[in-house]
Tab-separated table of C-alpha atoms in Angstrom:
chain	number	residue	atom	x	y	z
A	1	MET	CA	128.200	117.030	138.231
A	2	SER	CA	127.148	114.438	140.774
A	3	ARG	CA	123.508	113.464	141.204
A	4	ARG	CA	123.644	114.726	144.793
A	5	ASN	CA	124.538	118.264	143.679
A	6	ALA	CA	122.604	118.434	140.423
A	7	LYS	CA	119.280	120.239	140.222
A	8	GLY	CA	117.691	117.418	138.275
A	9	ARG	CA	117.153	116.095	134.769
A	10	ASP	CA	115.659	118.097	131.924
A	11	ILE	CA	112.925	115.617	131.050
A	12	ASN	CA	109.605	116.489	129.463
A	13	GLY	CA	106.305	114.659	129.415
A	14	ILE	CA	103.526	113.344	131.604
A	15	VAL	CA	103.451	110.429	134.037
A	16	LEU	CA	99.988	108.975	134.617
A	17	LEU	CA	100.146	108.157	138.297
A	18	ASP	CA	97.544	105.948	139.952
A	19	LYS	CA	97.603	107.823	143.265
A	20	ASP	CA	97.105	105.857	146.454
A	21	THR	CA	94.514	106.749	149.082
A	22	GLY	CA	95.864	108.754	152.013
A	23	LEU	CA	98.369	110.758	149.985
A	24	SER	CA	97.904	114.415	149.055
A	25	SER	CA	98.369	115.385	145.409
A	26	ASN	CA	101.406	117.482	146.310
A	27	ALA	CA	103.004	114.658	148.296
A	28	ALA	CA	102.459	112.321	145.329
A	29	LEU	CA	103.996	114.924	143.020
A	30	GLN	CA	107.120	115.262	145.168
A	31	LYS	CA	107.599	111.490	145.326
A	32	VAL	CA	107.406	111.170	141.530
A	33	LYS	CA	109.666	114.182	141.003
A	34	ARG	CA	112.346	112.683	143.261
A	35	LEU	CA	112.063	109.229	141.726
A	36	PHE	CA	112.483	110.559	138.177
A	37	PHE	CA	115.082	113.087	139.390
A	38	ALA	CA	113.218	115.742	137.412
A	39	LYS	CA	114.317	119.365	137.550
A	40	LYS	CA	110.728	120.590	137.358
A	41	ALA	CA	107.345	118.969	137.957
A	42	GLY	CA	103.715	119.823	138.614
A	43	HIS	CA	100.393	118.013	138.843
A	44	THR	CA	97.034	118.738	137.313
A	45	GLY	CA	93.541	117.905	138.458
A	46	SER	CA	94.175	117.588	142.208
A	47	LEU	CA	92.783	114.630	144.134
A	48	ASP	CA	91.867	114.776	147.816
A	49	PRO	CA	93.953	112.532	150.110
A	50	LEU	CA	90.899	110.284	150.460
A	51	ALA	CA	90.730	109.765	146.687
A	52	SER	CA	92.793	107.392	144.584
A	53	GLY	CA	93.208	107.097	140.831
A	54	ILE	CA	94.543	109.023	137.860
A	55	LEU	CA	96.730	112.022	138.717
A	56	PRO	CA	98.717	113.346	135.723
A	57	ILE	CA	102.216	114.434	136.824
A	58	CYS	CA	103.749	116.915	134.373
A	59	LEU	CA	107.549	116.899	134.078
A	60	GLY	CA	109.687	119.726	132.706
A	61	GLN	CA	108.138	121.678	129.847
A	62	ALA	CA	104.923	119.681	130.194
A	63	THR	CA	104.038	121.828	133.214
A	64	LYS	CA	103.186	124.547	130.678
A	65	VAL	CA	100.278	122.528	129.280
A	66	ALA	CA	98.915	121.390	132.664
A	67	GLN	CA	96.235	124.090	132.643
A	68	PHE	CA	94.830	122.759	129.370
A	69	LEU	CA	94.422	119.266	130.804
A	70	LEU	CA	92.055	120.730	133.378
A	71	ASP	CA	89.471	121.436	130.673
A	72	ASP	CA	88.829	117.741	130.086
A	73	ASP	CA	86.099	115.500	131.495
A	74	LYS	CA	86.652	113.113	134.405
A	75	ARG	CA	85.202	109.769	135.484
A	76	TYR	CA	84.832	108.515	139.058
A	77	PHE	CA	83.876	105.417	141.013
A	78	VAL	CA	82.301	106.609	144.262
A	79	ARG	CA	80.655	105.189	147.359
A	80	GLY	CA	78.436	107.384	149.506
A	81	LYS	CA	77.102	106.636	152.999
A	82	LEU	CA	73.494	107.676	153.553
A	83	GLY	CA	72.225	109.028	156.856
A	84	GLU	CA	75.391	110.846	157.904
A	85	ILE	CA	76.494	114.399	157.087
A	86	SER	CA	80.190	115.278	157.360
A	87	ASP	CA	81.633	118.767	157.707
A	88	THR	CA	84.026	118.029	154.828
A	89	GLY	CA	81.604	116.023	152.703
A	90	ASP	CA	83.701	112.882	153.105
A	91	CYS	CA	84.787	110.394	155.750
A	92	GLU	CA	87.920	112.386	156.607
A	93	GLY	CA	85.765	114.999	158.319
A	94	LYS	CA	83.638	114.991	161.438
A	95	ILE	CA	80.069	113.668	161.364
A	96	ILE	CA	77.972	116.684	162.304
A	97	LYS	CA	74.498	115.232	161.786
A	98	THR	CA	72.826	111.830	161.509
A	99	GLN	CA	69.412	111.168	160.021
A	100	ALA	CA	67.260	108.095	159.511
A	101	PHE	CA	67.764	106.462	156.130
A	102	GLU	CA	66.343	102.971	156.606
A	103	HIS	CA	63.009	103.974	155.085
A	104	VAL	CA	64.601	104.985	151.775
A	105	THR	CA	63.924	102.438	149.027
A	106	GLU	CA	66.201	101.435	146.193
A	107	SER	CA	63.789	102.836	143.611
A	108	GLN	CA	63.767	106.203	145.413
A	109	ILE	CA	67.577	106.187	145.406
A	110	ILE	CA	67.753	105.420	141.679
A	111	ASP	CA	65.241	108.190	140.896
A	112	ALA	CA	67.230	110.680	142.986
A	113	VAL	CA	70.510	109.670	141.370
A	114	MET	CA	69.176	109.943	137.816
A	115	SER	CA	67.727	113.395	138.501
A	116	PHE	CA	71.280	114.752	138.553
A	117	LYS	CA	72.147	113.636	135.021
A	118	GLY	CA	72.738	116.474	132.580
A	119	ASP	CA	73.412	120.168	133.150
A	120	ILE	CA	73.064	121.067	136.825
A	121	LEU	CA	73.985	123.857	139.220
A	122	GLN	CA	76.336	122.848	142.020
A	123	ILE	CA	77.532	124.729	145.091
A	124	PRO	CA	81.251	124.047	145.678
A	125	PRO	CA	82.137	122.696	149.137
A	126	MET	CA	83.827	124.895	151.732
A	127	TYR	CA	86.574	122.300	151.972
A	128	SER	CA	87.972	123.081	148.515
A	129	ALA	CA	90.907	124.939	146.984
A	130	LEU	CA	88.683	127.674	145.574
A	131	LYS	CA	89.690	131.095	146.862
A	132	LYS	CA	87.919	134.031	148.449
A	133	ASP	CA	89.995	137.242	148.442
A	134	GLY	CA	93.113	135.128	147.864
A	135	GLN	CA	92.384	132.766	150.747
A	136	PRO	CA	91.594	129.084	149.996
A	137	LEU	CA	88.132	128.146	151.226
A	138	TYR	CA	89.430	125.110	153.116
A	139	LYS	CA	91.571	127.374	155.307
A	140	LEU	CA	88.504	129.438	156.179
A	141	ALA	CA	86.539	126.252	156.840
A	142	ARG	CA	89.192	125.052	159.290
A	143	GLN	CA	88.673	128.301	161.204
A	144	GLY	CA	84.959	127.599	161.409
A	145	ILE	CA	84.178	130.283	158.826
A	146	GLU	CA	81.594	129.552	156.159
A	147	ILE	CA	80.936	131.967	153.314
A	148	GLU	CA	78.278	132.014	150.640
A	149	ARG	CA	79.366	130.250	147.458
A	150	PRO	CA	77.496	130.889	144.220
A	151	ALA	CA	76.207	127.801	142.423
A	152	ARG	CA	78.191	126.916	139.300
A	153	PRO	CA	77.040	125.124	136.152
A	154	VAL	CA	78.532	121.655	135.651
A	155	THR	CA	77.521	118.692	133.529
A	156	ILE	CA	76.981	115.104	134.662
A	157	HIS	CA	77.438	113.263	131.359
A	158	SER	CA	76.459	109.917	132.834
A	159	ILE	CA	75.655	108.651	136.317
A	160	ASP	CA	75.316	104.881	136.533
A	161	TYR	CA	73.759	103.261	139.581
A	162	ILE	CA	75.796	100.197	140.623
A	163	SER	CA	74.440	99.084	143.993
A	164	TYR	CA	72.975	99.986	147.360
A	165	GLU	CA	73.863	97.852	150.364
A	166	GLN	CA	73.678	98.567	154.106
A	167	GLY	CA	73.307	102.300	153.618
A	168	VAL	CA	76.141	102.612	151.095
A	169	LEU	CA	75.393	103.815	147.565
A	170	THR	CA	77.832	102.971	144.761
A	171	LEU	CA	77.955	104.967	141.515
A	172	ASP	CA	80.005	105.450	138.353
A	173	VAL	CA	80.031	109.116	137.313
A	174	SER	CA	81.329	110.850	134.184
A	175	CYS	CA	81.372	114.638	134.530
A	176	SER	CA	82.683	117.941	133.257
A	177	LYS	CA	85.548	119.935	134.711
A	178	GLY	CA	84.784	121.709	137.957
A	179	THR	CA	82.423	119.022	139.259
A	180	TYR	CA	82.774	118.157	142.947
A	181	ILE	CA	81.794	114.554	143.613
A	182	ARG	CA	81.510	115.305	147.334
A	183	SER	CA	78.886	117.936	146.535
A	184	LEU	CA	77.095	115.518	144.209
A	185	ILE	CA	76.822	112.867	146.936
A	186	GLN	CA	75.708	115.474	149.463
A	187	ASP	CA	73.050	116.739	147.046
A	188	ILE	CA	71.772	113.203	146.435
A	189	GLY	CA	71.548	112.710	150.198
A	190	ASP	CA	69.690	116.003	150.567
A	191	LYS	CA	67.219	115.020	147.850
A	192	LEU	CA	66.539	111.765	149.707
A	193	GLY	CA	66.070	113.711	152.942
A	194	CYS	CA	68.698	111.771	154.864
A	195	GLY	CA	72.046	113.343	153.956
A	196	ALA	CA	75.145	111.538	152.718
A	197	HIS	CA	78.931	111.774	152.526
A	198	VAL	CA	81.684	110.162	150.435
A	199	VAL	CA	83.403	107.121	151.926
A	200	GLU	CA	85.370	106.039	148.849
A	201	LEU	CA	86.410	107.902	145.701
A	202	ARG	CA	88.509	106.761	142.774
A	203	ARG	CA	89.202	108.681	139.554
A	204	THR	CA	88.991	106.083	136.814
A	205	GLY	CA	89.056	108.341	133.766
A	206	PHE	CA	90.702	111.625	132.757
A	207	ALA	CA	89.917	112.956	129.263
A	208	HIS	CA	90.636	109.987	126.958
A	209	ILE	CA	92.764	108.238	129.603
A	210	ASP	CA	91.553	105.079	131.366
A	211	ILE	CA	92.770	103.967	134.779
A	212	SER	CA	94.370	100.931	133.113
A	213	GLU	CA	96.971	103.288	131.596
A	214	ALA	CA	98.042	104.691	134.970
A	215	ILE	CA	100.739	103.192	137.196
A	216	LYS	CA	101.110	102.895	140.966
A	217	PHE	CA	104.068	104.598	142.638
A	218	SER	CA	105.203	101.268	144.099
A	219	ASP	CA	105.416	99.853	140.560
A	220	LEU	CA	107.430	102.869	139.421
A	221	GLU	CA	109.791	102.374	142.364
A	222	ALA	CA	110.361	98.787	141.287
A	223	LEU	CA	111.539	100.062	137.879
A	224	ALA	CA	114.102	102.500	139.297
A	225	GLY	CA	117.654	101.907	138.080
A	226	ASP	CA	120.887	103.721	137.353
A	227	ASP	CA	119.962	104.721	133.814
A	228	TYR	CA	116.257	105.684	134.234
A	229	GLU	CA	115.448	103.816	131.015
A	230	GLN	CA	112.601	101.732	132.445
A	231	LEU	CA	111.159	104.694	134.326
A	232	ASP	CA	111.280	106.981	131.301
A	233	ALA	CA	109.322	104.417	129.291
A	234	HIS	CA	106.311	105.500	131.379
A	235	ILE	CA	106.506	109.157	130.308
A	236	PHE	CA	103.806	110.133	127.810
A	237	LEU	CA	104.302	112.889	125.234
A	238	SER	CA	102.535	116.100	126.225
A	239	GLU	CA	100.783	116.460	122.872
A	240	ASN	CA	99.251	112.993	123.201
A	241	MET	CA	97.563	114.062	126.437
A	242	LEU	CA	95.652	116.833	124.615
A	243	PRO	CA	93.549	114.946	122.061
A	244	ASN	CA	90.762	117.521	122.027
A	245	ILE	CA	93.002	120.376	120.902
A	246	GLU	CA	93.516	120.701	117.143
A	247	SER	CA	97.058	120.491	115.728
A	248	PHE	CA	98.682	123.155	113.548
A	249	THR	CA	102.046	122.701	111.834
A	250	LEU	CA	104.179	125.788	111.215
A	251	ASP	CA	106.524	126.389	108.309
A	252	ALA	CA	110.113	127.508	108.920
A	253	ALA	CA	109.366	131.260	108.924
A	254	GLN	CA	106.327	130.830	111.168
A	255	THR	CA	108.374	128.706	113.558
A	256	VAL	CA	110.896	131.509	113.990
A	257	ASP	CA	108.168	134.103	114.525
A	258	ILE	CA	106.278	132.044	117.100
A	259	LYS	CA	109.453	131.202	119.039
A	260	TYR	CA	110.186	134.925	119.279
A	261	GLY	CA	106.685	135.527	120.620
A	262	ARG	CA	105.327	137.040	117.420
A	263	SER	CA	101.830	136.341	116.100
A	264	ILE	CA	101.397	134.733	112.687
A	265	ALA	CA	98.651	134.801	110.083
A	266	SER	CA	96.843	131.550	109.369
A	267	ASN	CA	95.975	130.497	105.847
A	268	GLN	CA	93.737	127.637	107.007
A	269	GLN	CA	89.984	127.855	107.413
A	270	ASP	CA	87.820	126.709	110.346
A	271	LEU	CA	90.611	126.318	112.873
A	272	SER	CA	89.811	125.881	116.562
A	273	HIS	CA	90.377	128.630	119.128
A	274	LYS	CA	93.157	126.659	120.853
A	275	LEU	CA	95.860	124.932	118.828
A	276	LYS	CA	98.697	122.506	119.460
A	277	LEU	CA	101.644	124.042	117.635
A	278	PHE	CA	104.248	121.909	115.863
A	279	ASP	CA	107.378	123.457	114.374
A	280	ASP	CA	108.705	122.884	110.861
A	281	GLN	CA	110.457	119.734	112.156
A	282	LYS	CA	107.098	118.442	113.418
A	283	GLN	CA	108.154	118.855	117.053
A	284	PHE	CA	105.489	119.956	119.534
A	285	ILE	CA	106.387	123.415	120.863
A	286	GLY	CA	103.322	124.491	122.820
A	287	ILE	CA	99.858	125.989	122.647
A	288	GLY	CA	98.610	128.853	120.501
A	289	GLU	CA	95.324	130.731	120.333
A	290	LEU	CA	93.500	131.849	117.208
A	291	SER	CA	92.020	135.340	117.307
A	292	GLU	CA	88.839	136.358	115.503
A	293	ASP	CA	90.850	137.944	112.711
A	294	GLY	CA	92.663	134.665	111.906
A	295	VAL	CA	95.918	135.445	113.708
A	296	ILE	CA	97.625	132.744	115.790
A	297	GLN	CA	99.181	134.042	118.989
A	298	PRO	CA	101.631	132.065	121.134
A	299	LYS	CA	100.020	131.185	124.463
A	300	ARG	CA	102.253	128.665	126.285
A	301	LEU	CA	105.469	127.731	124.490
A	302	PHE	CA	108.221	125.260	125.265
A	303	VAL	CA	111.665	126.873	125.342
């Protein structure tokens, strides 16, 4: 079958893309999918077009573990402009209010920043993919509709002050899943009484992954060839992207049962709730869940 008519390659694994600014997560996904000529692909941990940095692209069977990547912590480099409030929370939106900020001192900024370290409650922005009655909030926001959003608990593991120059605050933030950096910058601005919005955002860490492990699309393009060998060298194994999930190796009988969707009894003590399952040939076959009565149930399996 010719490449033109084929549906794509059956390749499995994760590409750690260093997404460029100005590109939506879906557009980045489609570019990588076409370049690798993958039959199936999906991304995890969306980045706004404004943001750059780590965007894991899941190929083939790896799309089945994408949801589990979302549970991991993230790290960001962010710049926020004081004195200006944007309708989107970032510089892609319209400035809807300006306030004096020149009186704010560096020590006041540092105190405000550090007050957000730890467990906090955060109201998600209207310009987000969260849904209300099946409708994404950003679509409502574009219609001028604003709805009440309940505050959600998130954790700021660390928030390091880097600099403050000419009204622009620069931070390094490590946070839990579900944290909106735009909301964090807005909240810091509110605490200072002058407002703020994001002017630059870069995801520099994702779970155990550092930005140095990610690759730009332009560099991937330069590796494209007839045999895909150099491109495929940048595909990470799915199981290696889930370091915080405990591994469990099945015997031959258990492998058969799990692959047929049957639950199995565990003879090991103190196992985690979620498990990376490996078959009797030590091949990763998906994710299982341990019930309270010690039974492992297949959750997301490779086929």
